[in-house]
PDB file of C-alpha atoms in Angstrom:
ATOM      1  CA  MET A   1      -4.589 -10.545 -22.972  1.00 86.00           C
ATOM      2  CA  ALA A   2      -3.564  -6.949 -24.285  1.00 87.00           C
ATOM      3  CA  GLU A   3      -0.284  -7.797 -22.251  1.00 86.00           C
ATOM      4  CA  LEU A   4       0.500 -10.753 -24.091  1.00 86.00           C
ATOM      5  CA  TYR A   5      -0.746  -9.426 -27.703  1.00 89.00           C
ATOM      6  CA  VAL A   6       1.579  -6.427 -27.416  1.00 88.00           C
ATOM      7  CA  PHE A   7       4.371  -8.668 -25.932  1.00 84.00           C
ATOM      8  CA  MET A   8       4.202 -10.874 -28.726  1.00 87.00           C
ATOM      9  CA  THR A   9       3.839  -7.978 -31.442  1.00 90.00           C
ATOM     10  CA  VAL A  10       6.971  -6.265 -30.162  1.00 87.00           C
ATOM     11  CA  GLY A  11       8.840  -9.684 -29.845  1.00 86.00           C
ATOM     12  CA  SER A  12       7.955 -10.369 -33.649  1.00 89.00           C
ATOM     13  CA  ILE A  13       9.281  -6.634 -34.697  1.00 91.00           C
ATOM     14  CA  LEU A  14      12.466  -6.555 -32.968  1.00 89.00           C
ATOM     15  CA  GLY A  15      13.269 -10.231 -32.189  1.00 90.00           C
ATOM     16  CA  VAL A  16      13.259 -12.444 -29.138  1.00 87.00           C
ATOM     17  CA  LEU A  17      16.846 -11.142 -27.357  1.00 91.00           C
ATOM     18  CA  SER A  18      15.934  -7.537 -28.188  1.00 91.00           C
ATOM     19  CA  THR A  19      12.522  -7.609 -26.515  1.00 89.00           C
ATOM     20  CA  ILE A  20      13.613  -9.677 -23.668  1.00 88.00           C
ATOM     21  CA  LEU A  21      16.513  -7.044 -23.545  1.00 91.00           C
ATOM     22  CA  LEU A  22      14.088  -4.171 -23.699  1.00 90.00           C
ATOM     23  CA  CYS A  23      12.113  -5.453 -20.536  1.00 87.00           C
ATOM     24  CA  PHE A  24      15.149  -6.002 -18.691  1.00 89.00           C
ATOM     25  CA  ILE A  25      16.122  -1.987 -19.623  1.00 91.00           C
ATOM     26  CA  THR A  26      12.556  -0.983 -18.523  1.00 89.00           C
ATOM     27  CA  ALA A  27      12.997  -2.819 -15.404  1.00 88.00           C
ATOM     28  CA  VAL A  28      16.136  -1.458 -14.518  1.00 91.00           C
ATOM     29  CA  LEU A  29      15.038   2.192 -15.389  1.00 91.00           C
ATOM     30  CA  GLY A  30      12.030   2.016 -13.559  1.00 90.00           C
ATOM     31  CA  GLY A  31      13.720   0.540 -10.397  1.00 89.00           C
ATOM     32  CA  PHE A  32      15.894   3.901 -10.467  1.00 92.00           C
ATOM     33  CA  LEU A  33      13.339   6.225 -11.061  1.00 91.00           C
ATOM     34  CA  VAL A  34      11.047   4.357  -8.286  1.00 92.00           C
ATOM     35  CA  ARG A  35      13.973   4.878  -5.747  1.00 92.00           C
ATOM     36  CA  LEU A  36      14.816   8.365  -6.548  1.00 92.00           C
ATOM     37  CA  GLN A  37      11.299   9.458  -6.038  1.00 92.00           C
ATOM     38  CA  GLY A  38      10.474   7.459  -3.672  1.00 90.00           C
ATOM     39  CA  LEU A  39      13.307   9.189  -1.296  1.00 91.00           C
ATOM     40  CA  SER A  40      12.439  12.875  -2.407  1.00 91.00           C
ATOM     41  CA  THR A  41       8.778  11.760  -1.438  1.00 92.00           C
ATOM     42  CA  LEU A  42      10.016  10.428   1.690  1.00 90.00           C
ATOM     43  CA  MET A  43      11.978  13.570   2.833  1.00 91.00           C
ATOM     44  CA  LYS A  44       8.855  15.948   1.551  1.00 91.00           C
ATOM     45  CA  ALA A  45       6.783  14.120   4.068  1.00 91.00           C
ATOM     46  CA  GLN A  46       9.395  14.167   6.613  1.00 91.00           C
ATOM     47  CA  ASP A  47       9.199  18.253   6.095  1.00 91.00           C
ATOM     48  CA  SER A  48       5.603  18.276   6.005  1.00 89.00           C
ATOM     49  CA  LEU A  49       5.692  16.124   9.571  1.00 90.00           C
ATOM     50  CA  ARG A  50       8.060  18.611  11.062  1.00 91.00           C
ATOM     51  CA  THR A  51       6.145  21.953  10.241  1.00 90.00           C
ATOM     52  CA  GLY A  52       2.973  20.170  11.691  1.00 89.00           C
ATOM     53  CA  LYS A  53       1.219  19.407   8.540  1.00 89.00           C
ATOM     54  CA  MET A  54      -0.461  16.103   7.552  1.00 89.00           C
ATOM     55  CA  PRO A  55       1.756  14.707   4.796  1.00 88.00           C
ATOM     56  CA  LEU A  56      -1.360  13.750   2.629  1.00 87.00           C
ATOM     57  CA  ASN A  57      -0.298  14.211  -1.164  1.00 89.00           C
ATOM     58  CA  GLU A  58       3.073  12.714  -0.020  1.00 91.00           C
ATOM     59  CA  ILE A  59       1.462   9.542   1.069  1.00 91.00           C
ATOM     60  CA  PHE A  60      -0.845   9.511  -2.306  1.00 92.00           C
ATOM     61  CA  ASN A  61       2.502  10.147  -4.332  1.00 93.00           C
ATOM     62  CA  GLY A  62       4.340   7.065  -2.300  1.00 92.00           C
ATOM     63  CA  PHE A  63       1.460   4.963  -2.825  1.00 93.00           C
ATOM     64  CA  CYS A  64       1.621   5.690  -6.494  1.00 94.00           C
ATOM     65  CA  ILE A  65       5.330   5.280  -6.630  1.00 94.00           C
ATOM     66  CA  VAL A  66       4.899   2.004  -4.528  1.00 93.00           C
ATOM     67  CA  ILE A  67       2.276   0.514  -7.464  1.00 94.00           C
ATOM     68  CA  ALA A  68       4.715   1.751 -10.238  1.00 94.00           C
ATOM     69  CA  GLY A  69       7.584  -0.151  -8.878  1.00 91.00           C
ATOM     70  CA  ALA A  70       5.462  -2.858  -8.839  1.00 92.00           C
ATOM     71  CA  LEU A  71       4.144  -2.652 -12.276  1.00 92.00           C
ATOM     72  CA  LEU A  72       7.620  -1.800 -13.546  1.00 89.00           C
ATOM     73  CA  ILE A  73       9.265  -5.172 -12.382  1.00 87.00           C
ATOM     74  CA  THR A  74       6.378  -7.175 -13.897  1.00 87.00           C
ATOM     75  CA  PRO A  75       7.538  -8.094 -17.277  1.00 84.00           C
ATOM     76  CA  GLY A  76       5.343  -6.606 -19.898  1.00 86.00           C
ATOM     77  CA  PHE A  77       4.964  -3.358 -21.835  1.00 90.00           C
ATOM     78  CA  VAL A  78       1.520  -2.664 -21.141  1.00 92.00           C
ATOM     79  CA  THR A  79       2.386  -2.322 -16.963  1.00 92.00           C
ATOM     80  CA  ASP A  80       5.603  -0.696 -18.183  1.00 91.00           C
ATOM     81  CA  ILE A  81       3.568   1.998 -19.636  1.00 92.00           C
ATOM     82  CA  VAL A  82       1.287   2.296 -16.690  1.00 94.00           C
ATOM     83  CA  GLY A  83       4.366   2.050 -14.310  1.00 93.00           C
ATOM     84  CA  PHE A  84       6.047   5.008 -16.289  1.00 94.00           C
ATOM     85  CA  LEU A  85       2.592   7.028 -15.995  1.00 95.00           C
ATOM     86  CA  LEU A  86       2.305   6.735 -12.605  1.00 95.00           C
ATOM     87  CA  LEU A  87       5.928   8.212 -12.036  1.00 93.00           C
ATOM     88  CA  ILE A  88       5.104  11.589 -13.665  1.00 93.00           C
ATOM     89  CA  PRO A  89       4.155  13.975 -11.144  1.00 92.00           C
ATOM     90  CA  ILE A  90       1.843  15.778 -13.199  1.00 95.00           C
ATOM     91  CA  PHE A  91      -0.281  12.621 -13.975  1.00 95.00           C
ATOM     92  CA  ARG A  92      -0.337  12.000 -10.262  1.00 94.00           C
ATOM     93  CA  VAL A  93      -1.658  15.354  -9.526  1.00 93.00           C
ATOM     94  CA  PHE A  94      -4.318  14.888 -12.163  1.00 94.00           C
ATOM     95  CA  LEU A  95      -4.903  11.116 -11.180  1.00 93.00           C
ATOM     96  CA  GLN A  96      -5.475  12.392  -7.463  1.00 91.00           C
ATOM     97  CA  GLN A  97      -7.937  15.194  -8.499  1.00 91.00           C
ATOM     98  CA  PHE A  98      -9.583  12.731 -10.701  1.00 91.00           C
ATOM     99  CA  LEU A  99     -10.210  10.415  -7.449  1.00 88.00           C
ATOM    100  CA  SER A 100     -11.141  12.945  -4.971  1.00 86.00           C
ATOM    101  CA  LYS A 101     -13.916  14.279  -7.172  1.00 86.00           C
ATOM    102  CA  ASN A 102     -15.069  10.848  -8.615  1.00 85.00           C
ATOM    103  CA  ALA A 103     -14.681   8.124  -5.617  1.00 78.00           C
ATOM    104  CA  SER A 104     -15.585   7.747  -2.016  1.00 74.00           C
ATOM    105  CA  PHE A 105     -13.294   6.780   0.876  1.00 67.00           C
ATOM    106  CA  ARG A 106     -13.751   5.432   4.186  1.00 68.00           C
ATOM    107  CA  VAL A 107     -11.520   4.658   6.854  1.00 65.00           C
ATOM    108  CA  ASN A 108     -12.616   2.450   9.629  1.00 65.00           C
ATOM    109  CA  THR A 109     -10.341   2.582  12.521  1.00 62.00           C
ATOM    110  CA  GLY A 110     -12.448   0.123  14.745  1.00 60.00           C
ATOM    111  CA  ALA A 111     -11.844   2.431  17.899  1.00 57.00           C
ATOM    112  CA  HIS A 112     -15.471   3.573  18.438  1.00 53.00           C
ATOM    113  CA  LYS A 113     -16.548  -0.124  18.104  1.00 53.00           C
ATOM    114  CA  ARG A 114     -20.187  -0.111  19.893  1.00 55.00           C
ATOM    115  CA  ASN A 115     -21.924  -2.635  22.057  1.00 52.00           C
ATOM    116  CA  THR A 116     -24.796  -4.570  19.672  1.00 56.00           C
ATOM    117  CA  PRO A 117     -28.099  -5.343  21.891  1.00 56.00           C
ATOM    118  CA  ASN A 118     -29.227  -8.920  22.145  1.00 57.00           C
ATOM    119  CA  LYS A 119     -32.710  -9.767  21.390  1.00 63.00           C
ATOM    120  CA  ASP A 120     -34.049  -8.880  24.986  1.00 65.00           C
ATOM    121  CA  GLY A 121     -32.658  -5.327  24.453  1.00 62.00           C
ATOM    122  CA  GLU A 122     -29.808  -5.792  26.689  1.00 67.00           C
ATOM    123  CA  ASP A 123     -26.217  -4.769  25.382  1.00 65.00           C
ATOM    124  CA  VAL A 124     -23.607  -7.140  24.584  1.00 65.00           C
ATOM    125  CA  ILE A 125     -20.369  -6.909  25.671  1.00 70.00           C
ATOM    126  CA  GLU A 126     -18.141  -9.439  23.937  1.00 73.00           C
ATOM    127  CA  GLY A 127     -14.950 -10.652  25.007  1.00 75.00           C
ATOM    128  CA  HIS A 128     -12.596 -13.163  26.192  1.00 73.00           C
ATOM    129  CA  TYR A 129     -11.480 -14.539  29.564  1.00 71.00           C
ATOM    130  CA  GLU A 130      -9.131 -17.408  30.786  1.00 76.00           C
ATOM    131  CA  ARG A 131     -10.094 -19.117  34.055  1.00 75.00           C
ATOM    132  CA  VAL A 132      -7.202 -19.269  36.839  1.00 73.00           C
ATOM    133  CA  ASP A 133      -7.890 -21.783  39.517  1.00 72.00           C
ATOM    134  CA  LYS A 134      -5.961 -21.161  42.528  1.00 68.00           C
ATOM    135  CA  ALA A 135      -4.550 -24.371  42.715  1.00 63.00           C
ATOM    136  CA  THR A 136      -2.552 -23.945  39.458  1.00 59.00           C
ATOM    137  CA  SER A 137      -2.195 -20.140  40.021  1.00 55.00           C
ATOM    138  CA  THR A 138       1.750 -19.568  39.782  1.00 58.00           C
ATOM    139  CA  LEU A 139       0.980 -16.137  41.386  1.00 56.00           C
ATOM    140  CA  ASP A 140       0.548 -17.927  44.652  1.00 54.00           C
ATOM    141  CA  GLN A 141       3.387 -20.055  44.474  1.00 57.00           C
ATOM    142  CA  PRO A 142       6.811 -18.861  46.259  1.00 59.00           C
ATOM    143  CA  SER A 143       9.598 -18.488  43.542  1.00 56.00           C
ATOM    144  CA  LYS A 144      12.451 -20.710  43.474  1.00 59.00           C
ATOM    145  CA  ASP A 145      14.649 -17.785  44.123  1.00 55.00           C
ATOM    146  CA  ASP A 146      13.048 -17.139  47.537  1.00 51.00           C
TER     147      ASP A 146
END
């Protein structure tokens, strides 16, 4: 609703064509800045990996830049403001510090999946199988090349 209100207000002040042109200009400028910062962040991440460091800041910055790009190509002025804010490095540092203090994150890789006991207390191992009969098995049949 805020996006629509701001869009209509700017449209009534500047006119319809000027408002559409302004949206187009912000999308083009935003795309240029996203590309520039994205490439820079990618190069910093590669440098961190070469030196054996985990590129956590670069990953966060890259995520913010991708979100900024999506917001900047979306027509509207509120999304453009948020998108341009995400392109400001100082704002990303502030956002990263704020999230690290106030949010909790959990990574679930699924690599350490435990077996769950059934009601009898025995472990249940889930899996898939395929029954292959000897008569239909292609392993025992000679190939056409023999």
